[in-house]
Amino acid sequence: MLKVEKLESGYGPMQILWGPDLEVKPGTITSLLGPNGAGKSTLLKTVLGSVPVMGGSVLFEGRDVTSLPTHKKVDLGITLVPEGKHLFKEMTVYENLIMGAYRKEARVHRDESLELIYSLFPILFERKDQKSGTMSGGQQQMVTIGRALMTKPKLIMMDEPSQGLAPKIVMEIFETIEKLKKEIGLTILLVEQNAAALDAADYVYIMHEGVIKAEGNPEEIKNSDEVREAYLGI
Amino acid sequence: MKNNNVIILLMVFLMMAIFNAQSVFAAKLEKVIIGHPAALSGKYAKAGEQAVAGIQAAVDWVNSVHGGIAVDGKKVPLDYKYYDCESRKESVTSLLERLITSDKVHFTFAPYSSGLTLAGAPIAEKYGMVYMDHGGASDKIFRQGFEYVVQTIGPGSRYHAGTLEMIKKIDPTTNPHPKKIALAYEDSEFARSVMDGAEEKAKELGFDIVFKRTYPKGVTDLTPLLSDLKAAAPDVVIGGGHFQDGQLLNKQMADLGINTRLLSLIAAATLPAFGEALGEFAEGVMGPSHWEYGVTFSKEGAAKEGLTWIGPSQDEYVKLFKKAVGSDTLPDYHAAEASAAVLALVLAVEKVNSVDPDVVRDALGELKFMSFYGNWDIDKTGKQVGHAMVDVQWQKGERKIVWPESAKTADVVYPKPDFK
Amino acid sequence: MIFEQLSGNLLQGVILGGVYGMATMGLSLIFGVLKVVNVGHGAFIMVGAYVALILFQTLGIAPPLAVPVALILGMALGMLFYYTAIKKLLKGPELASLLATFSIGVILEEVCKQLFTSEARGYHWGLDKLDLGFTVLPYSKLIAFGGSILVGLLLYLWFHKTRAGMAMRSVVEDDEGAGVCGINVDWEYALSFSIGIGLTVVSGVLLTMFIPVGINPYMGGSYTLKAFVIAVLGGLASPYGAFFGGLVFGLIENGSYTLFAQIPGLEPFAMTRFFSFVMLLVILLIRPTGLLRTK
Amino acid sequence: MMRHLQKYSPILPVLLAYGVLLGIGLAYPGKWQLIAQLAFYCALGQAFNLFMGMTGYVDFGYVAFLGVGTYGMAVSIYFLYDKGLGIGLIFIGLALAAVFSTGLSLAVGAVALRLRGAYFAIATIGVNEGFRYFVEGARIWNGADGMIFSRHLRKAVGRETAMTLSTQWADILVFGVAVLAAILTLVYMRNKVGYALTALREDEDAAKVMGINVTKFKIIAFITSAVLAGLLGASAWALKLTYVYPEDVFEIHYTVEAIIIVLLGGAGTLLGPIVGALIYGASKYFLAIVLPGFQLLIFAPIIIVIIVLFPEGTVGILKKKIRGTALEKFII
């Protein structure tokens, strides 16, 4: 579904990505793991278009989308659950979700998407008129995921959804992610430092210093001592 | 590569500015040049534009009608060189020096305003150049001991003297007698000297000052001050400072329905734009002016007073001015002042047959003359003492001179009509 | 007596403050969305004043009807300056955008000087006035006040009830979040700069209904400074906060005058200004999010 | 020893530039005022850059320090001229200027330095305007009337000396301020202050977490920059022009000029303010002569073009070009 080839990008004079290759197959969860500063977030942002591309290409469903602006990519069905949530804190939960269905294509399905999200996260229905900035971290993460679902995506990229959350909530989040794959058939690209992401994944990439160092099934990665010690610290 | 080009270009600019071709020193006097770091942009642009056009008109007259300046037994043309100091003090000094040293001008003019006049004074003094002050009305300039500064504009302290004398005369202290005067001026050195002068004069004539307040420059709403003023119930309001605040004061007095027997504003009320801006609210509003279109100074009048006359008649002057600005603009007193300063220089130079600054400066000290601008006479310090102001009143959308009686073009409407 | 004056001044202050508030909304909107402080703010107010003046004098169009013209002109100017200068400076240092907006202001001033000369001009609409006894209110002021409230209200509705307005609000809240929702952030920047400038030019028209005189190319400076104080009062990034900031400012400016006037030896008008800037500092320190926000 | 000297070698081009400028001024007395005006812009840029360039904080009310400095010198001459102090008045004036600007910078620093970005810029504008209206409203030192003290200076030191002071020594003092500002900038750059401020400019929070006493160094740079401005005001505005009006010395336009100069040259560089000042001053002067009345109309778009195309300023670009060459040691 998503194919990243020799992607290079960075901020101004500072290059971060040095040509990683990566593929996400439809209907799977693909995990991208690696230490802090490996360039994982930059990769996601480059795919979505908020960081300028310096070289290489991005293909979505076989189509070259490398230089398409972000909002056009959202139209095609790519979205991101950004690191650090990036909610509209002064807006209510409901308003946040509605904003997810901003594009014309998503607006058509607005009500059914809302229904789905409220069934996934009943708490969001209870609190739909609360300002999102006043909620707990876990709830905010739910709103972020809900907002991303509202765009009616085919591919969701998630940037460290477990960050800063209590272990119990992390479990819940991962369960939800798996549910999204199984029940709605979403394709997911999951970026994590948390090794728990290994278990949820169908396929794993290991990234370090802007390049892919290893890839394989979760078992293969787990069984490779070299990879575990060098990049995962487990 | 592109970057280098830009840098080189700017460097060339720099070199051109510093070593800009110097005019060859002329051993024989071929023309007389006056130099002027004018205020053509920035906050004094309005007055600066008028002054430049005024000087151009006067120079035009000297060359085309007067036939040039008579020095050394022949007539040489008068030349005028001006730069734009942007109403900024640091530019005044460098541009003035450039005029003196590179352009070799013979006489210098100060920019508009007391502050900028002061900024250039030390340079003019250093080079011993006559420095014609046409727009710095502060009395204090002439208490500093400058030797080369010569004023044409009248000093601020006398702006409202005529107005007060007029009230005293035409509204004798019978019932109801106007004794209560309110002063509301802009807070600046110039306006304050006008206010203090007015206060002194008013007390001398037996009026009561019931209100005396200033407002800061750049004010956008005078309502609180005016409601205070309204409470003091004055018979006469005098004040102002600049163009905008004068319009504002008038407009907001009308808004608040503050009716008085007389309203007199410095600077603003004497300009054509005032009537256009205020419409019927301008009716009856007065203002002291150094000069006004319609004054009746003439060659015959000069002869009667036994004074030398120089320069164009008023109508000729207006024609020359319009030619200089290239549009149908009437000159106001900022232009007339600057023109009169040129005429004073011409007379002084011709009298002593020299362009030596010291000799000319002495001649200016002795000089007494009349032009379309009126009388001209300075005291020992260079301060203008000969020029009398006129009072202008808006009557049916036109400016009429109503005081002094000898110069008036219409009778004063007093008390002024109420605001509708 | 003093009470009567104070109440008159306060009422005038509210009316004036409404117009001030309106004149600040554009500044706050632009800061809220782009994080750019528009130092050339006052110059756009000046442009609006000329729009009202010229339309009235040459075509006899009543000032309220000049509002749509001002809005269109302002939005066009906003787009022009956004795509020629601002867009390229958004990622640069703060300094660059400050200097750019300042230069834009200078360009406008100098162009207007060439077009209209630096003469202070005005127009005379000639409406009647309302005498309340303790103070007098011309109808043109009341119309300006009503217009300001209307614009403020429309802006509020637009922000809260329309899709486009909510999208812009979401960019104010979090531009990255807005991006993943498929909102074209760059276009929202352009649009909000354009609307911000449009509002500012419109406020210039309304200001002339309040004060139809003294219109000149350099009149904007004092409005820029006032707008800064008002914007901070209302919370720098909140356009309708700015409206209430304006009301508060008008009240304080006119109210404190009466009080300062009781102290001998002071120039109350200048002290009023001094007081408003002190207030600016205090608010920045204690409550940088503005008076309204609860956080 | 050598290493020590090398550390400070970038001062050489700076001294060279000021030396050449001063040399031209002395060799062509008829150009002295132009040189003086350029020196004023150099000093203004250099002093402003000391704080703004190093910290990234834009003090929009910077001109207030020049203003109080002007008042320092003015007060000394206006009130003490008949005390028989002679030339000593000037030193008292400079001292007062330093005291006033230090005092104001401490007060402003205590309040405004807690703020960042646009909030800091607006707060400092507020300080400048508030201070001006306080002077006018409370009628301090004649309020809006200001002080005209040409006469006083003349009474104190005699006509000839007064004239030389105003038309020559005041400008030499400006050169002094410029050189002093450059030296202090380099010393700070090469010492703890500079490192701390660089860290602060990149990421203030991170610098705090790293245990750098950000506030202390920020205040040191702020006060230094303010005192230099005070001295500049005392010499270029008070001693040279011999009058002071509050609306003239608290005029925000001068802060903008400082920003333009620093940005044209390159913020945070040592040589930048000089290059910026020369470009700015010379082109302004040139336009005033060639096209009087139109220079702002021409200048403003040029500034926009320059900041859009060269956001790092001329010296910033130069630094990039000479990276790795022998010149690198001298140009920072």
CSV table of N, CA and C in Angstrom, one decimal, chain B residues 1-4 6-7 10-11 13-14 16-20 22 40-44 82-84 86 88-91 93-95 97-98 101-102 114-116 118-119 122-123 125-127 138 140-141 143-148 187-189 192 216-217, chain D residues 24 28-35 37-38 40-41 132-133 136 139 144-145 148-152 154 159 163 166-167 237 240-243 245 247-249 251 253-254 257 275 278-279 282-286 288-289 292-296 310 314 317 321:
chain,number,residue,atom,x,y,z
B,1,MET,N,26.7,33.6,-6.7
B,1,MET,CA,27.2,34.7,-7.6
B,1,MET,C,26.3,35.9,-7.4
B,2,LYS,N,25.0,35.6,-7.4
B,2,LYS,CA,24.0,36.7,-7.3
B,2,LYS,C,24.3,37.5,-6.0
B,3,ASN,N,24.7,36.8,-5.0
B,3,ASN,CA,24.9,37.5,-3.7
B,3,ASN,C,26.1,38.5,-3.8
B,4,ASN,N,27.2,38.0,-4.5
B,4,ASN,CA,28.3,38.9,-4.6
B,4,ASN,C,28.0,40.1,-5.3
B,6,VAL,N,25.2,41.7,-5.4
B,6,VAL,CA,24.5,42.6,-4.6
B,6,VAL,C,25.4,43.4,-3.7
B,7,ILE,N,26.4,42.6,-3.1
B,7,ILE,CA,27.3,43.2,-2.1
B,7,ILE,C,28.1,44.3,-2.9
B,10,LEU,N,26.2,47.4,-3.5
B,10,LEU,CA,26.1,48.2,-2.4
B,10,LEU,C,27.4,48.9,-2.0
B,11,MET,N,28.5,48.3,-2.2
B,11,MET,CA,29.8,48.9,-1.9
B,11,MET,C,30.0,50.1,-2.9
B,13,PHE,N,27.7,51.9,-4.2
B,13,PHE,CA,26.8,52.9,-3.6
B,13,PHE,C,27.5,53.7,-2.5
B,14,LEU,N,28.2,52.9,-1.6
B,14,LEU,CA,28.9,53.5,-0.5
B,14,LEU,C,30.0,54.4,-1.0
B,16,MET,N,30.2,55.8,-3.9
B,16,MET,CA,29.7,57.0,-4.5
B,16,MET,C,29.2,58.0,-3.6
B,17,ALA,N,28.6,57.6,-2.5
B,17,ALA,CA,28.1,58.5,-1.5
B,17,ALA,C,29.2,59.2,-0.8
B,18,ILE,N,30.3,58.5,-0.5
B,18,ILE,CA,31.4,59.2,0.2
B,18,ILE,C,32.2,60.2,-0.7
B,19,PHE,N,32.6,59.6,-1.9
B,19,PHE,CA,33.4,60.5,-2.7
B,19,PHE,C,32.7,61.0,-3.9
B,20,ASN,N,31.4,61.3,-3.7
B,20,ASN,CA,30.6,61.8,-4.7
B,20,ASN,C,31.2,63.1,-5.4
B,22,GLN,N,32.9,66.1,-6.5
B,22,GLN,CA,32.9,67.4,-5.8
B,22,GLN,C,32.8,68.5,-6.9
B,40,LEU,N,11.3,66.5,3.6
B,40,LEU,CA,10.3,66.1,2.6
B,40,LEU,C,9.6,64.8,2.9
B,41,SER,N,10.1,64.0,3.8
B,41,SER,CA,9.3,62.9,4.2
B,41,SER,C,9.4,62.8,5.7
B,42,GLY,N,8.7,61.8,6.3
B,42,GLY,CA,8.6,61.8,7.8
B,42,GLY,C,7.6,62.7,8.3
B,43,LYS,N,7.7,63.0,9.6
B,43,LYS,CA,6.5,63.7,10.2
B,43,LYS,C,6.3,65.1,9.8
B,44,TYR,N,7.3,65.8,9.3
B,44,TYR,CA,7.2,67.2,8.9
B,44,TYR,C,7.0,67.3,7.4
B,82,TYR,N,18.5,71.2,-2.6
B,82,TYR,CA,17.9,70.7,-1.4
B,82,TYR,C,18.0,69.2,-1.4
B,83,TYR,N,18.1,68.6,-0.2
B,83,TYR,CA,18.1,67.2,0.0
B,83,TYR,C,17.0,66.9,1.0
B,84,ASP,N,16.7,65.6,1.2
B,84,ASP,CA,15.6,65.2,2.1
B,84,ASP,C,16.2,64.7,3.4
B,86,GLU,N,14.4,63.6,5.9
B,86,GLU,CA,13.4,62.6,6.4
B,86,GLU,C,12.9,63.1,7.8
B,88,ARG,N,14.7,63.8,10.3
B,88,ARG,CA,15.5,63.1,11.3
B,88,ARG,C,16.8,63.9,11.6
B,89,LYS,N,17.0,64.0,12.9
B,89,LYS,CA,18.1,64.8,13.3
B,89,LYS,C,19.5,64.4,12.8
B,90,GLU,N,19.8,63.1,12.8
B,90,GLU,CA,21.2,62.8,12.3
B,90,GLU,C,21.4,63.1,10.9
B,91,SER,N,20.3,63.0,10.1
B,91,SER,CA,20.5,63.3,8.7
B,91,SER,C,20.7,64.8,8.4
B,93,THR,N,22.5,66.9,10.1
B,93,THR,CA,23.9,67.3,10.2
B,93,THR,C,24.8,66.9,9.0
B,94,SER,N,24.6,65.7,8.6
B,94,SER,CA,25.5,65.2,7.5
B,94,SER,C,25.1,65.9,6.2
B,95,LEU,N,23.8,66.1,5.9
B,95,LEU,CA,23.4,66.7,4.7
B,95,LEU,C,23.7,68.2,4.7
B,97,GLU,N,26.3,69.5,6.2
B,97,GLU,CA,27.7,69.6,5.9
B,97,GLU,C,28.0,69.4,4.5
B,98,ARG,N,27.3,68.4,3.9
B,98,ARG,CA,27.5,68.1,2.5
B,98,ARG,C,27.2,69.4,1.6
B,101,THR,N,30.2,71.8,2.3
B,101,THR,CA,31.6,71.5,1.9
B,101,THR,C,31.6,71.0,0.4
B,102,SER,N,30.7,70.1,0.0
B,102,SER,CA,30.7,69.6,-1.3
B,102,SER,C,30.0,70.5,-2.3
B,114,SER,N,11.5,73.4,15.3
B,114,SER,CA,12.5,73.9,16.2
B,114,SER,C,13.6,72.9,16.4
B,115,GLY,N,13.2,71.7,16.6
B,115,GLY,CA,14.2,70.6,16.9
B,115,GLY,C,15.2,70.4,15.8
B,116,LEU,N,14.7,70.3,14.6
B,116,LEU,CA,15.6,70.1,13.5
B,116,LEU,C,16.5,71.3,13.2
B,118,LEU,N,17.5,73.3,15.5
B,118,LEU,CA,18.6,73.2,16.5
B,118,LEU,C,19.6,72.1,16.1
B,119,ALA,N,19.2,71.0,15.5
B,119,ALA,CA,20.2,70.0,15.2
B,119,ALA,C,21.2,70.5,14.2
B,122,PRO,N,24.7,73.8,15.3
B,122,PRO,CA,26.1,73.7,15.6
B,122,PRO,C,27.0,73.6,14.3
B,123,ILE,N,26.5,72.9,13.3
B,123,ILE,CA,27.2,72.7,12.1
B,123,ILE,C,27.3,74.1,11.4
B,125,GLU,N,27.1,77.0,12.6
B,125,GLU,CA,28.0,77.8,13.4
B,125,GLU,C,29.5,77.5,13.2
B,126,LYS,N,29.7,76.2,13.1
B,126,LYS,CA,31.1,75.7,12.9
B,126,LYS,C,31.7,76.3,11.6
B,127,TYR,N,30.9,76.2,10.6
B,127,TYR,CA,31.4,76.6,9.3
B,127,TYR,C,31.1,78.1,9.1
B,138,SER,N,10.5,78.4,18.1
B,138,SER,CA,10.8,78.4,19.6
B,138,SER,C,11.7,79.7,19.9
B,140,LYS,N,13.5,79.9,22.4
B,140,LYS,CA,14.7,79.4,23.0
B,140,LYS,C,15.9,79.3,22.1
B,141,ILE,N,15.6,79.1,20.8
B,141,ILE,CA,16.7,79.0,19.9
B,141,ILE,C,17.6,80.2,19.9
B,143,ARG,N,18.1,82.2,22.5
B,143,ARG,CA,18.7,82.5,23.7
B,143,ARG,C,20.0,81.7,23.9
B,144,GLN,N,20.4,80.9,22.8
B,144,GLN,CA,21.5,80.0,23.0
B,144,GLN,C,22.8,80.7,22.5
B,145,GLY,N,22.7,81.9,22.0
B,145,GLY,CA,24.0,82.6,21.6
B,145,GLY,C,24.5,82.1,20.2
B,146,PHE,N,23.6,81.5,19.4
B,146,PHE,CA,24.0,81.2,18.0
B,146,PHE,C,24.2,82.5,17.3
B,147,GLU,N,25.2,82.6,16.4
B,147,GLU,CA,25.5,83.9,15.8
B,147,GLU,C,25.0,83.9,14.3
B,148,TYR,N,24.7,82.8,13.8
B,148,TYR,CA,24.4,82.7,12.3
B,148,TYR,C,22.9,82.4,12.0
B,187,ASP,N,1.1,69.1,23.7
B,187,ASP,CA,2.2,69.1,24.5
B,187,ASP,C,3.5,69.0,23.7
B,188,SER,N,3.9,70.2,23.3
B,188,SER,CA,5.2,70.2,22.6
B,188,SER,C,5.9,71.6,22.9
B,189,GLU,N,7.1,71.6,22.7
B,189,GLU,CA,7.9,72.8,23.1
B,189,GLU,C,7.2,74.1,22.4
B,192,ARG,N,3.6,74.8,23.6
B,192,ARG,CA,3.6,75.3,25.0
B,192,ARG,C,4.1,76.8,25.0
B,216,PRO,N,-1.1,64.9,24.6
B,216,PRO,CA,0.1,64.5,23.9
B,216,PRO,C,0.0,64.5,22.4
B,217,LYS,N,1.2,64.5,21.7
B,217,LYS,CA,1.2,64.4,20.3
B,217,LYS,C,0.6,63.1,19.8
D,24,ILE,N,39.3,58.3,6.9
D,24,ILE,CA,38.6,59.1,5.9
D,24,ILE,C,38.1,60.4,6.4
D,28,TYR,N,39.4,63.9,5.1
D,28,TYR,CA,38.4,64.8,4.4
D,28,TYR,C,37.5,65.5,5.4
D,29,PRO,N,37.9,66.6,6.0
D,29,PRO,CA,37.1,67.2,7.0
D,29,PRO,C,35.7,67.5,6.5
D,30,GLY,N,35.5,67.8,5.3
D,30,GLY,CA,34.2,68.1,4.7
D,30,GLY,C,33.3,66.9,4.7
D,31,LYS,N,33.8,65.7,4.9
D,31,LYS,CA,32.9,64.5,5.0
D,31,LYS,C,32.7,64.1,6.4
D,32,TRP,N,33.2,64.8,7.4
D,32,TRP,CA,33.2,64.4,8.7
D,32,TRP,C,31.8,64.0,9.2
D,33,GLN,N,30.8,64.8,8.9
D,33,GLN,CA,29.5,64.6,9.4
D,33,GLN,C,28.9,63.3,8.9
D,34,LEU,N,29.2,63.0,7.6
D,34,LEU,CA,28.8,61.8,7.0
D,34,LEU,C,29.4,60.6,7.7
D,35,ILE,N,30.7,60.7,7.9
D,35,ILE,CA,31.4,59.6,8.7
D,35,ILE,C,30.8,59.5,10.0
D,37,GLN,N,27.8,60.2,10.9
D,37,GLN,CA,26.5,59.5,10.8
D,37,GLN,C,26.6,58.0,10.6
D,38,LEU,N,27.6,57.6,9.8
D,38,LEU,CA,27.8,56.2,9.6
D,38,LEU,C,28.3,55.6,10.9
D,40,PHE,N,27.6,56.5,13.8
D,40,PHE,CA,26.4,56.4,14.7
D,40,PHE,C,25.7,55.1,14.4
D,41,TYR,N,25.5,54.8,13.1
D,41,TYR,CA,24.7,53.6,12.8
D,41,TYR,C,25.6,52.4,13.2
D,132,ARG,N,8.3,57.4,28.0
D,132,ARG,CA,8.2,58.7,27.4
D,132,ARG,C,7.0,59.5,27.9
D,133,TYR,N,5.8,58.8,28.1
D,133,TYR,CA,4.7,59.5,28.6
D,133,TYR,C,4.8,59.8,30.0
D,136,GLU,N,6.7,63.0,30.0
D,136,GLU,CA,5.8,64.1,29.6
D,136,GLU,C,4.7,64.4,30.6
D,139,ARG,N,5.9,65.8,33.9
D,139,ARG,CA,6.7,67.0,33.7
D,139,ARG,C,8.1,66.9,34.3
D,144,ALA,N,7.5,67.6,28.1
D,144,ALA,CA,7.6,67.6,26.7
D,144,ALA,C,8.4,68.8,26.1
D,145,ASP,N,8.6,69.9,26.9
D,145,ASP,CA,9.4,71.0,26.5
D,145,ASP,C,10.8,70.6,26.2
D,148,ILE,N,17.0,72.6,26.1
D,148,ILE,CA,17.9,73.1,25.1
D,148,ILE,C,19.1,73.7,25.8
D,149,PHE,N,20.3,73.1,25.6
D,149,PHE,CA,21.4,73.5,26.5
D,149,PHE,C,22.7,73.9,25.7
D,150,SER,N,22.5,74.4,24.5
D,150,SER,CA,23.6,74.9,23.7
D,150,SER,C,24.3,76.0,24.5
D,151,ARG,N,23.5,76.9,25.0
D,151,ARG,CA,23.9,78.1,25.8
D,151,ARG,C,24.7,77.6,27.0
D,152,HIS,N,24.2,76.6,27.7
D,152,HIS,CA,24.8,76.2,28.9
D,152,HIS,C,26.2,75.6,28.7
D,154,ARG,N,28.1,76.2,26.3
D,154,ARG,CA,29.0,77.3,25.9
D,154,ARG,C,29.5,78.1,27.1
D,159,ARG,N,33.0,79.2,23.9
D,159,ARG,CA,32.4,79.0,22.6
D,159,ARG,C,33.1,78.0,21.7
D,163,MET,N,31.9,74.2,20.5
D,163,MET,CA,31.7,73.9,19.1
D,163,MET,C,32.5,72.7,18.7
D,166,SER,N,30.8,69.6,20.1
D,166,SER,CA,29.6,69.2,19.4
D,166,SER,C,29.8,68.7,18.0
D,167,THR,N,30.8,69.3,17.3
D,167,THR,CA,31.0,68.9,15.9
D,167,THR,C,32.1,67.9,15.7
D,237,TRP,N,23.5,62.2,20.6
D,237,TRP,CA,22.3,63.0,20.6
D,237,TRP,C,22.4,64.2,21.6
D,240,LYS,N,26.2,66.2,20.9
D,240,LYS,CA,26.3,66.7,19.5
D,240,LYS,C,25.2,67.7,19.1
D,241,LEU,N,24.0,67.4,19.5
D,241,LEU,CA,22.9,68.3,19.1
D,241,LEU,C,22.5,69.3,20.1
D,242,THR,N,22.9,69.1,21.3
D,242,THR,CA,22.7,70.1,22.4
D,242,THR,C,21.2,70.4,22.7
D,243,TYR,N,20.3,69.5,22.4
D,243,TYR,CA,18.9,69.7,22.9
D,243,TYR,C,18.3,68.3,23.0
D,245,TYR,N,14.3,66.6,23.2
D,245,TYR,CA,12.9,66.5,23.3
D,245,TYR,C,12.5,65.0,23.5
D,247,GLU,N,9.9,63.3,22.7
D,247,GLU,CA,9.3,62.6,21.5
D,247,GLU,C,10.4,62.3,20.5
D,248,ASP,N,11.5,63.0,20.5
D,248,ASP,CA,12.6,62.8,19.6
D,248,ASP,C,13.5,61.7,20.0
D,249,VAL,N,13.7,61.5,21.3
D,249,VAL,CA,14.7,60.5,21.8
D,249,VAL,C,14.0,59.2,22.1
D,251,GLU,N,11.9,57.8,20.1
D,251,GLU,CA,11.2,57.5,18.9
D,251,GLU,C,11.5,56.1,18.4
D,253,HIS,N,11.4,54.5,15.8
D,253,HIS,CA,12.0,54.4,14.5
D,253,HIS,C,13.5,54.0,14.7
D,254,TYR,N,14.2,54.5,15.7
D,254,TYR,CA,15.6,54.1,15.9
D,254,TYR,C,15.8,52.7,16.2
D,257,GLU,N,15.7,51.0,13.0
D,257,GLU,CA,17.0,51.2,12.2
D,257,GLU,C,18.0,50.2,12.7
D,275,VAL,N,29.1,46.2,8.6
D,275,VAL,CA,28.7,46.1,7.2
D,275,VAL,C,27.2,46.6,7.0
D,278,LEU,N,27.1,50.4,7.3
D,278,LEU,CA,27.6,51.1,6.1
D,278,LEU,C,26.7,51.0,4.9
D,279,ILE,N,26.1,49.8,4.7
D,279,ILE,CA,25.2,49.7,3.6
D,279,ILE,C,24.0,50.6,3.8
D,282,ALA,N,25.0,54.5,4.0
D,282,ALA,CA,25.4,55.1,2.7
D,282,ALA,C,24.3,55.1,1.7
D,283,SER,N,23.5,54.0,1.7
D,283,SER,CA,22.4,54.1,0.7
D,283,SER,C,21.3,55.1,1.0
D,284,LYS,N,21.1,55.2,2.3
D,284,LYS,CA,20.1,56.2,2.7
D,284,LYS,C,20.6,57.6,2.4
D,285,TYR,N,21.8,57.9,2.7
D,285,TYR,CA,22.4,59.2,2.4
D,285,TYR,C,22.4,59.5,0.9
D,286,PHE,N,22.7,58.4,0.1
D,286,PHE,CA,22.8,58.6,-1.3
D,286,PHE,C,21.4,58.9,-1.9
D,288,ALA,N,18.9,60.2,-0.3
D,288,ALA,CA,18.4,61.5,0.1
D,288,ALA,C,18.9,62.6,-0.8
D,289,ILE,N,20.1,62.3,-1.4
D,289,ILE,CA,20.7,63.3,-2.2
D,289,ILE,C,20.1,63.2,-3.7
D,292,PRO,N,15.5,63.2,-3.4
D,292,PRO,CA,14.9,63.7,-2.1
D,292,PRO,C,13.4,63.5,-2.1
D,293,GLY,N,12.9,62.9,-1.0
D,293,GLY,CA,11.5,62.7,-0.9
D,293,GLY,C,11.0,61.3,-1.3
D,294,PHE,N,11.8,60.6,-1.9
D,294,PHE,CA,11.4,59.2,-2.4
D,294,PHE,C,12.1,58.1,-1.8
D,295,GLN,N,13.1,58.5,-0.9
D,295,GLN,CA,14.0,57.4,-0.5
D,295,GLN,C,13.3,56.3,0.3
D,296,LEU,N,12.3,56.6,1.2
D,296,LEU,CA,11.7,55.6,1.9
D,296,LEU,C,10.9,54.7,1.0
D,310,PHE,N,18.2,37.1,1.6
D,310,PHE,CA,19.4,36.8,2.4
D,310,PHE,C,19.0,36.9,3.9
D,314,THR,N,24.6,39.9,5.1
D,314,THR,CA,25.8,39.8,4.3
D,314,THR,C,26.9,39.0,4.9
D,317,ILE,N,26.4,35.3,4.9
D,317,ILE,CA,26.7,34.7,3.6
D,317,ILE,C,28.2,34.6,3.5
D,321,LYS,N,30.8,31.4,2.7
D,321,LYS,CA,31.7,31.3,1.6
D,321,LYS,C,33.2,31.1,2.0
